[in-house]
PDB file of C-alpha atoms in Angstrom:
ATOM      1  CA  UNK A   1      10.107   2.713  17.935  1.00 69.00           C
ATOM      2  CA  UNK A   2       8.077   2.028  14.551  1.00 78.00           C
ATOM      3  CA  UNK A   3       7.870   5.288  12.484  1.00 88.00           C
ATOM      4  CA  UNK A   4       3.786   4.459  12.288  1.00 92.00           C
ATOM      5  CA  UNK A   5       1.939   1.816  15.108  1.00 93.00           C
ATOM      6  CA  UNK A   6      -1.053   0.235  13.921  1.00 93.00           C
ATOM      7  CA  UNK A   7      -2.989  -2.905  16.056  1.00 90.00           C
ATOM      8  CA  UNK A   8      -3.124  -5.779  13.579  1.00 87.00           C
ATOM      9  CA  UNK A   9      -5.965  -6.890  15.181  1.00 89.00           C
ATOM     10  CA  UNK A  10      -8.265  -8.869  14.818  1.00 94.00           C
ATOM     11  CA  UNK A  11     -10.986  -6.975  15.262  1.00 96.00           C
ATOM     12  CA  UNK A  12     -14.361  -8.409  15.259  1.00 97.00           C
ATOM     13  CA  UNK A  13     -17.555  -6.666  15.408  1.00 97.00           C
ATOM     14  CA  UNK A  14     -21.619  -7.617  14.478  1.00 97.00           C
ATOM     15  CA  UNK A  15     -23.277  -6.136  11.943  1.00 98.00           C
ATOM     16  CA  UNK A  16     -24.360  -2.667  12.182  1.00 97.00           C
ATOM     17  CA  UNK A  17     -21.815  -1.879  14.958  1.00 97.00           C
ATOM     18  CA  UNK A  18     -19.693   1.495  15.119  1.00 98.00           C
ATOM     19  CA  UNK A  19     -16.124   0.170  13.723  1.00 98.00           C
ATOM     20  CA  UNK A  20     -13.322   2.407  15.101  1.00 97.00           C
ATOM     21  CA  UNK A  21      -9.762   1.931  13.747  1.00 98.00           C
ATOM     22  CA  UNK A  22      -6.610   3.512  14.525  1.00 97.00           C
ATOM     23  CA  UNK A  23      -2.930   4.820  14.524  1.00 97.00           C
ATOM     24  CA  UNK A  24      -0.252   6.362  16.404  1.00 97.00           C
ATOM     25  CA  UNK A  25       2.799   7.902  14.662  1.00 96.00           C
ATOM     26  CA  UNK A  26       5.907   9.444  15.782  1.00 95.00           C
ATOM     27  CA  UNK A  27       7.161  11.634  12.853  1.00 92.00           C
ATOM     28  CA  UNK A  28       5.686  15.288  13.667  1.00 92.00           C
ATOM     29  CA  UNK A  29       6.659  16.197   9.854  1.00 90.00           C
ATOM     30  CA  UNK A  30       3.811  13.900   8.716  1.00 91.00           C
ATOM     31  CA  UNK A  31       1.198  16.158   6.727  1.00 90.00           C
ATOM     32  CA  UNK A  32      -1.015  13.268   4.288  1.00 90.00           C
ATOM     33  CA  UNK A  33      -2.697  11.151   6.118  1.00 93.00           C
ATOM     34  CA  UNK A  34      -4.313   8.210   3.943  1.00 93.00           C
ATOM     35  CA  UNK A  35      -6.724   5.405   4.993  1.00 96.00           C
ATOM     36  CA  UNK A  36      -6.502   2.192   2.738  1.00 94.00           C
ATOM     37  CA  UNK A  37      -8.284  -0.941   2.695  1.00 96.00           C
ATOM     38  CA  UNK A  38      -7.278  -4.741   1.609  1.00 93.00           C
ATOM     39  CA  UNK A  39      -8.914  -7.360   0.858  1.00 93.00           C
ATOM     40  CA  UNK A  40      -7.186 -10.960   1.178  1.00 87.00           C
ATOM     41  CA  UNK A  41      -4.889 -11.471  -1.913  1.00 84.00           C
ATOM     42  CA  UNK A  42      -5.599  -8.160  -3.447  1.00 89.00           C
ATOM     43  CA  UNK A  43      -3.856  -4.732  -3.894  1.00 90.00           C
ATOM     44  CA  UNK A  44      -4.541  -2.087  -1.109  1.00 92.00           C
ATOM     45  CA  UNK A  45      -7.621   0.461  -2.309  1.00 91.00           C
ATOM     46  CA  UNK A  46      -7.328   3.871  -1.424  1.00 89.00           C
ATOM     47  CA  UNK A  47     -10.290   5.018   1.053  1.00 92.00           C
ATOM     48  CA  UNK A  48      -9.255   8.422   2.365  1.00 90.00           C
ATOM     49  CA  UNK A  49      -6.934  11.009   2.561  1.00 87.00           C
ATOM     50  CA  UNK A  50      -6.784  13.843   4.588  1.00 90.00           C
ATOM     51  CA  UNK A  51      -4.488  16.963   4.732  1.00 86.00           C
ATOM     52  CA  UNK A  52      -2.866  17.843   8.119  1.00 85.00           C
ATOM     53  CA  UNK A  53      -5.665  17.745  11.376  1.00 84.00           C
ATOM     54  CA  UNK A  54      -9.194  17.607  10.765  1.00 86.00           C
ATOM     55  CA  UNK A  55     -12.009  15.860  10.127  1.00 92.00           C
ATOM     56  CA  UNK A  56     -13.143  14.149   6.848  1.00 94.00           C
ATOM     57  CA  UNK A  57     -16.407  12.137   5.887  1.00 95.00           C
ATOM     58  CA  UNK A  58     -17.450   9.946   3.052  1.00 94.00           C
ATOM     59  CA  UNK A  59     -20.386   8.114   3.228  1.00 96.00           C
ATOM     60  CA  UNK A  60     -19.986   5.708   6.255  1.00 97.00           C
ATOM     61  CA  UNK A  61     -15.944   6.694   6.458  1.00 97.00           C
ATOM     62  CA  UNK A  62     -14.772   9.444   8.895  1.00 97.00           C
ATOM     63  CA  UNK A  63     -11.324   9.906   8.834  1.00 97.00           C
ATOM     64  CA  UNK A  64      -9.652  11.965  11.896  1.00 96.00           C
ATOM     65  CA  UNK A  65      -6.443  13.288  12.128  1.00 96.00           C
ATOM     66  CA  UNK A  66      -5.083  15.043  15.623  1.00 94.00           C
ATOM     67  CA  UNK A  67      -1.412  16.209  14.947  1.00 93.00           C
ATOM     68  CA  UNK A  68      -1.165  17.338  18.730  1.00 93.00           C
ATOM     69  CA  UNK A  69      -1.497  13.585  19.734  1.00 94.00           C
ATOM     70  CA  UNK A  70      -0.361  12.386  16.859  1.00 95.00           C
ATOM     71  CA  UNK A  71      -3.090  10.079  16.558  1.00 95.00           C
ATOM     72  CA  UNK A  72      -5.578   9.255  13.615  1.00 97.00           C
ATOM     73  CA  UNK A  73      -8.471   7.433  13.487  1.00 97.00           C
ATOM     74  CA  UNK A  74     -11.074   6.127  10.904  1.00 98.00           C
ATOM     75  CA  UNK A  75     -14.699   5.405  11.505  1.00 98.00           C
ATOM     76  CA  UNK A  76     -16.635   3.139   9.535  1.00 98.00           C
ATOM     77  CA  UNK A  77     -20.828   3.626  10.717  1.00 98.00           C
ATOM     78  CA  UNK A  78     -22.786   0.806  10.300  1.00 98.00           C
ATOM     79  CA  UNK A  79     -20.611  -1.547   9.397  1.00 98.00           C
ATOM     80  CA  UNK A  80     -21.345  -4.809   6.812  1.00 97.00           C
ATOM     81  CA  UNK A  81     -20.012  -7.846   6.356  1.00 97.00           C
ATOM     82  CA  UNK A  82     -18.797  -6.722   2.993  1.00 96.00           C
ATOM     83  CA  UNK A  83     -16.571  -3.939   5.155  1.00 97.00           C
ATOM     84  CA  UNK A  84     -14.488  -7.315   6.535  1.00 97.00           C
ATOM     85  CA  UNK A  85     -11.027  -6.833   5.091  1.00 96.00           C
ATOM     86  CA  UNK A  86      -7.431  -5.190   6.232  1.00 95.00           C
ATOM     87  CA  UNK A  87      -7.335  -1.430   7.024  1.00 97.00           C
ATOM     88  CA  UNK A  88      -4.130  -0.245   6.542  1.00 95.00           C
ATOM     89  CA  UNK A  89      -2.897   3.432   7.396  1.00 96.00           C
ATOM     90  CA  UNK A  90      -0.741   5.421   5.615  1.00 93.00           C
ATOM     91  CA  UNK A  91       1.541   8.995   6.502  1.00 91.00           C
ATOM     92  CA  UNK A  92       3.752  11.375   4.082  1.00 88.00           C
ATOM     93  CA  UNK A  93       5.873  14.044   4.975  1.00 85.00           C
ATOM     94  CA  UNK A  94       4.474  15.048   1.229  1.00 74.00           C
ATOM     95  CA  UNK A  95       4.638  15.256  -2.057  1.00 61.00           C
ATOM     96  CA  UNK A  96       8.125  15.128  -4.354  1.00 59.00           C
ATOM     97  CA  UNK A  97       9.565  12.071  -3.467  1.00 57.00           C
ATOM     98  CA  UNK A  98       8.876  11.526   0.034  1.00 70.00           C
ATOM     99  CA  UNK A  99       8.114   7.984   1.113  1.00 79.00           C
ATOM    100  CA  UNK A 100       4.791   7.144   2.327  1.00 86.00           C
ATOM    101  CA  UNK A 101       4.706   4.950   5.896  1.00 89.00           C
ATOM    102  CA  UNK A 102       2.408   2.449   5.840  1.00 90.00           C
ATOM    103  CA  UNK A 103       1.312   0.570   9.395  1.00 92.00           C
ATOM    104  CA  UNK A 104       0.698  -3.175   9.774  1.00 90.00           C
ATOM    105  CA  UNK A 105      -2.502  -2.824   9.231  1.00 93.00           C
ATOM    106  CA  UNK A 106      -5.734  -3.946  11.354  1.00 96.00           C
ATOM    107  CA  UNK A 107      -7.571  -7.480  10.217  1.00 95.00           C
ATOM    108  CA  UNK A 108     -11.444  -6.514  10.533  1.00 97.00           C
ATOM    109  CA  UNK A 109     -14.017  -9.077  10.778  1.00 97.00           C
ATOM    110  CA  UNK A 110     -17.949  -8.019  10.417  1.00 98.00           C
ATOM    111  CA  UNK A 111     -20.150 -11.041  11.305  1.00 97.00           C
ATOM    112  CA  UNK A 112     -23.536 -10.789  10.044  1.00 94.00           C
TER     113      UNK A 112
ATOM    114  CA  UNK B   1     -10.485   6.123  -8.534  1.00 64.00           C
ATOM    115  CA  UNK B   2      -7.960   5.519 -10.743  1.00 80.00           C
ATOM    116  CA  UNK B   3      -6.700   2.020 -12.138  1.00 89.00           C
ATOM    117  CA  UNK B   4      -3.525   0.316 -11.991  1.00 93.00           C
ATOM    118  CA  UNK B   5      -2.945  -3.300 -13.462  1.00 95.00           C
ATOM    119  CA  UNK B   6      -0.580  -5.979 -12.999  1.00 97.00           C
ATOM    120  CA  UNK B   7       0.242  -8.695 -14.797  1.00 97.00           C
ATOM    121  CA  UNK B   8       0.465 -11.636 -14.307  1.00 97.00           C
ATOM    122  CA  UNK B   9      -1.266 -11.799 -11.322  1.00 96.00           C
ATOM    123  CA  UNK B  10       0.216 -15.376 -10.224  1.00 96.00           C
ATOM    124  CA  UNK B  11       3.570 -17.087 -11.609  1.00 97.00           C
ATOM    125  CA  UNK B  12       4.824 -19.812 -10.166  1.00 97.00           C
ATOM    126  CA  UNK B  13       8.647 -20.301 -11.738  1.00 96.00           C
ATOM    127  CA  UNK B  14      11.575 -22.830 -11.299  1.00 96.00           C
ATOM    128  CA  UNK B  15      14.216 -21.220  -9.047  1.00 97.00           C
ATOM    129  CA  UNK B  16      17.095 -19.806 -10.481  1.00 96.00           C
ATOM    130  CA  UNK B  17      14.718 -18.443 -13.893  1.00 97.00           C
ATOM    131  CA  UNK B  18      13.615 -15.037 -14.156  1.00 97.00           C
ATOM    132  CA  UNK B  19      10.174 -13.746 -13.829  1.00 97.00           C
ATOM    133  CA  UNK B  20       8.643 -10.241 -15.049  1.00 97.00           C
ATOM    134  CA  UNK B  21       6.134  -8.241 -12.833  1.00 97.00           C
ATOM    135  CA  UNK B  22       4.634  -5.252 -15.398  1.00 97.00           C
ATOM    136  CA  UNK B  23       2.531  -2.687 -13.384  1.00 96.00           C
ATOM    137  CA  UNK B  24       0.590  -0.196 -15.412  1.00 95.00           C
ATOM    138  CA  UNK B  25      -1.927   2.997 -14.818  1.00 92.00           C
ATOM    139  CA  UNK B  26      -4.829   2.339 -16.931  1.00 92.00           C
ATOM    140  CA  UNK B  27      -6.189   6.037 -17.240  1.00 86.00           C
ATOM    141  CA  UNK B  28      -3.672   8.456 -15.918  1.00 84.00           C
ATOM    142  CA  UNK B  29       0.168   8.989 -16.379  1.00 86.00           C
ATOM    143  CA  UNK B  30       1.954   8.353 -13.493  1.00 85.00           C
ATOM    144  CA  UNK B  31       5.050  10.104 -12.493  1.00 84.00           C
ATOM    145  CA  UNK B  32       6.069   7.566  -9.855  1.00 87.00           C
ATOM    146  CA  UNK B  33       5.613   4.196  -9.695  1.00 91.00           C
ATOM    147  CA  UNK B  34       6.463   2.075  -6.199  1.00 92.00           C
ATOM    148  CA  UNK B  35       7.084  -1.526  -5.862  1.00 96.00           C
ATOM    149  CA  UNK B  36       6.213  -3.665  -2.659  1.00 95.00           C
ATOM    150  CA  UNK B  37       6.914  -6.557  -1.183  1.00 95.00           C
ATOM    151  CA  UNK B  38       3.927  -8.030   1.441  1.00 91.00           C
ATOM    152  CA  UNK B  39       4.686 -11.211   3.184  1.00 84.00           C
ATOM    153  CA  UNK B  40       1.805 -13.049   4.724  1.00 78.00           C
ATOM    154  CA  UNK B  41      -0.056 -10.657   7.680  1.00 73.00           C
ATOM    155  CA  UNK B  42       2.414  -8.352   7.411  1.00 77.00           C
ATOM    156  CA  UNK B  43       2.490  -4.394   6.146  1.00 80.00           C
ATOM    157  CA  UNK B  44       3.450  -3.365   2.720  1.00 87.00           C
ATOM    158  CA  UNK B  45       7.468  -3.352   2.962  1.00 90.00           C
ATOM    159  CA  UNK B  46       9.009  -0.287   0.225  1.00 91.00           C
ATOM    160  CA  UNK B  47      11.304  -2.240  -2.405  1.00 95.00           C
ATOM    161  CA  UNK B  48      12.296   0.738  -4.782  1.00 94.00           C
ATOM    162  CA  UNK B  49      10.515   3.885  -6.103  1.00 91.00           C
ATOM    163  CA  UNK B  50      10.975   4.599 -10.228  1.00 89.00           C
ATOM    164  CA  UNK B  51      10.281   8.028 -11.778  1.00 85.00           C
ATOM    165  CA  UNK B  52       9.173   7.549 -15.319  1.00 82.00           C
ATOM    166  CA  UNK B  53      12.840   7.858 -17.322  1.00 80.00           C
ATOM    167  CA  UNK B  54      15.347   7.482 -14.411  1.00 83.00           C
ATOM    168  CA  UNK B  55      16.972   5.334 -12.434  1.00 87.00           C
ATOM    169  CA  UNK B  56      14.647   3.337  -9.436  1.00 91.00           C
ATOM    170  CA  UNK B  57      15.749   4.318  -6.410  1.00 91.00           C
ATOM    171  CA  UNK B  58      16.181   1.426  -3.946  1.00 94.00           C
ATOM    172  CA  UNK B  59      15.552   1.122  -0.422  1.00 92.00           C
ATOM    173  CA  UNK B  60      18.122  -0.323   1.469  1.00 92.00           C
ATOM    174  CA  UNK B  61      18.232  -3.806   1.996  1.00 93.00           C
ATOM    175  CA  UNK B  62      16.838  -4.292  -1.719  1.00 95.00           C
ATOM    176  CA  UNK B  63      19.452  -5.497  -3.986  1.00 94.00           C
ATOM    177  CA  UNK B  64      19.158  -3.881  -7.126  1.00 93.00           C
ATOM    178  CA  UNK B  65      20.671  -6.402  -9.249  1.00 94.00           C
ATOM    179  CA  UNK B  66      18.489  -8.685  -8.234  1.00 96.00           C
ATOM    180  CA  UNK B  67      15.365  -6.654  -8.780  1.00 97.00           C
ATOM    181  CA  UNK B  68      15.735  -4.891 -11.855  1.00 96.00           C
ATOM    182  CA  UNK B  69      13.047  -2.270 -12.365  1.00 94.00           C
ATOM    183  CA  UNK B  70      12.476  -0.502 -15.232  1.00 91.00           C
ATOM    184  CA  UNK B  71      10.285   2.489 -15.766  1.00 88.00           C
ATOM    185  CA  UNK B  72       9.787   3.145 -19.265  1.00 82.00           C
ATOM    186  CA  UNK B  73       6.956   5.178 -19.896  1.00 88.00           C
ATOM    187  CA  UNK B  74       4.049   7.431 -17.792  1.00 88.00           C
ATOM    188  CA  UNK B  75       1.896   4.215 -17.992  1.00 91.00           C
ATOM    189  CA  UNK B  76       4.557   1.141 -17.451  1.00 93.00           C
ATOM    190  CA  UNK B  77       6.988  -0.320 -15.031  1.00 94.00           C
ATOM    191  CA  UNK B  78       8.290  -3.407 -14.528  1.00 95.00           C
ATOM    192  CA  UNK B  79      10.337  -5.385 -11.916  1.00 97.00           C
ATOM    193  CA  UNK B  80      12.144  -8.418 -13.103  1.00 97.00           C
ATOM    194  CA  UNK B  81      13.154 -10.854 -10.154  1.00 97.00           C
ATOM    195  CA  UNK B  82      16.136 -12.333 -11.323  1.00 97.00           C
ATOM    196  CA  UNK B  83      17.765 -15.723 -10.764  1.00 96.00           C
ATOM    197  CA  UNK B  84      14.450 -16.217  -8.622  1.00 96.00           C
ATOM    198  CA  UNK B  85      14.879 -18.513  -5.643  1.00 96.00           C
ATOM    199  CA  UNK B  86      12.420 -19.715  -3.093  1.00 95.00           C
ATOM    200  CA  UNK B  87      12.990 -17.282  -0.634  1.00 94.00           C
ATOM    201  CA  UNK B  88      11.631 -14.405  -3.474  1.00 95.00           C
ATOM    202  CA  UNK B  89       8.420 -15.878  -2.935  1.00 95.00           C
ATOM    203  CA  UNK B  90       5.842 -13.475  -1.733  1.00 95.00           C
ATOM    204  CA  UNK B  91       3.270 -11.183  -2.941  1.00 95.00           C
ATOM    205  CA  UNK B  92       4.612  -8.197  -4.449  1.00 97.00           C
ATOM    206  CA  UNK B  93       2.482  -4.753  -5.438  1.00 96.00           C
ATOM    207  CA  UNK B  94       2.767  -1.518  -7.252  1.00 96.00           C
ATOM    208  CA  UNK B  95       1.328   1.429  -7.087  1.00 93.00           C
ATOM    209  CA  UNK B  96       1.381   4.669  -9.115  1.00 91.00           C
ATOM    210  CA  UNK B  97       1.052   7.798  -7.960  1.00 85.00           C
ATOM    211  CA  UNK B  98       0.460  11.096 -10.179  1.00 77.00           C
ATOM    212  CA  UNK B  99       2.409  14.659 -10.873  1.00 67.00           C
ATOM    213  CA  UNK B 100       1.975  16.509  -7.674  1.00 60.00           C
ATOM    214  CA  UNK B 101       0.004  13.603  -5.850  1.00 61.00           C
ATOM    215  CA  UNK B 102       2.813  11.241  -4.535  1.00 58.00           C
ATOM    216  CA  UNK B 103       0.762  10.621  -1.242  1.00 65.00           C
ATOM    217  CA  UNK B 104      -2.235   9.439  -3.042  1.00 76.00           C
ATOM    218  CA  UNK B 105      -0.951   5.939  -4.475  1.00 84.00           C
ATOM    219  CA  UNK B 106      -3.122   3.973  -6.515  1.00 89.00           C
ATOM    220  CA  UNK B 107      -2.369   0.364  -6.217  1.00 92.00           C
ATOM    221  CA  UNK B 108      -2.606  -2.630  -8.552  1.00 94.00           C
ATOM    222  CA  UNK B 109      -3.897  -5.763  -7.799  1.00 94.00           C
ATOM    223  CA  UNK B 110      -0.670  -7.818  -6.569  1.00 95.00           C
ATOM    224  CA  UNK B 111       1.106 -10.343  -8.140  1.00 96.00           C
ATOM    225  CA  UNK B 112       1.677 -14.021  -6.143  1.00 96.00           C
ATOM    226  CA  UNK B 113       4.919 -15.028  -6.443  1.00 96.00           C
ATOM    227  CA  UNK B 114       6.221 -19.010  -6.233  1.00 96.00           C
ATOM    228  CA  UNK B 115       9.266 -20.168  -6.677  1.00 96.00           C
ATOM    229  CA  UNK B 116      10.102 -23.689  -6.654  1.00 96.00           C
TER     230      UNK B 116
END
């Protein structure tokens, strides 16, 4: 069983539709929980981060974290086509050396 | 956020040459740099981690006399593919990471690997 399970996708959605993305992990030590978005051919761009469960919203980004399920989830409200690009999740144990899980990542396609 | 470059951002090199990836952070110092590997469609895959002034640790797998990395200063690393052959093509990607924030990576913009 992968540390952290992420649906590659694709995912396609219209303009202006409610984009829901998400992960599973397995490694209850997991405490940073980071959101991270790549575009094709370029370096993964840090979205979000959160600390242990909870909520957290920027702009059109939520990012959700339930530690019980062990299951985290980012929002993206009104999505554009500009949004199209690979969402990749990320999971620490923490800081000083750990190593930071990344998933497959899930392809997102926003057709205007 | 803050910024990483990488240079060069493609290289295309005759096999059995050597090629060198530098990775810096642009307006912070970081502690920690990473170095990934991403083959087409596929996740970022951990190569080695460098603290600025020590030894990279690699991951296993990675053979470290193959990719040499070298972490010099708070604001430069660089991985040197050796004796480069076609199957060392692929995209590979740092990222830095500051004191205290090794969960938050910043990443740079990828380099594009060929071999021929």
């Amino acid at each position: 069983q992968k540390e952290v399970e992420q649906d590659p996708g694709p995912l396609s959605v219209p303009e202006g539709a409610i984009v829901s993305l998400n992960c599973t992990y397995s490694n209850s030590a997991f405490q940073y929980f980071m959101w991270y978005r790549q575009y094709s051919r370029k370096g993964p761009e840090l979205l979000m981060y959160t600390y242990s469960s909870g909520n957290k919203e920027d702009g059109r980004f939520t990012a959700q974290v339930d530690k019980s399920s062990k299951y985290i989830s980012l929002f993206i409200r009104d999505s554009q086509p500009s949004d199209s690009a690979t969402y990749l999740c990320a999971m620490s144990v923490g800081t000083g050396g750990f190593k930071t899980i990344f998933g497959a990542g899930t392809r997102l396609f926003v057709k205007a | 956020g803050a910024v990483v470059s990488q240079h060069p951002s493609r290289v295309i090199c005759k096999s059995g040459t050597s090629v060198k990836i530098e990775c810096r952070s642009l307006d912070f110092q970081a502690t920690t740099m990473f170095w990934y590997r991403q083959f087409p469609k596929k996740s970022l895959m951990l190569m080695a981690t460098s603290n600025e002034g020590s030894k990279a640790t690699y991951e296993q797998g990675v053979e470290k006399d193959k990719f040499l990395i070298n972490h010099a200063s708070l604001t430069l690393s660089t991985l040197t593919v050796t004796s480069a052959h076609p199957e060392d093509s692929s995209f590979y990607i740092c990222s830095a990471a500051g004191t205290g924030q090794q969960y938050e990576q910043y990443f740079g913009p990828g380099t594009r690997l060929t071999v021929t």
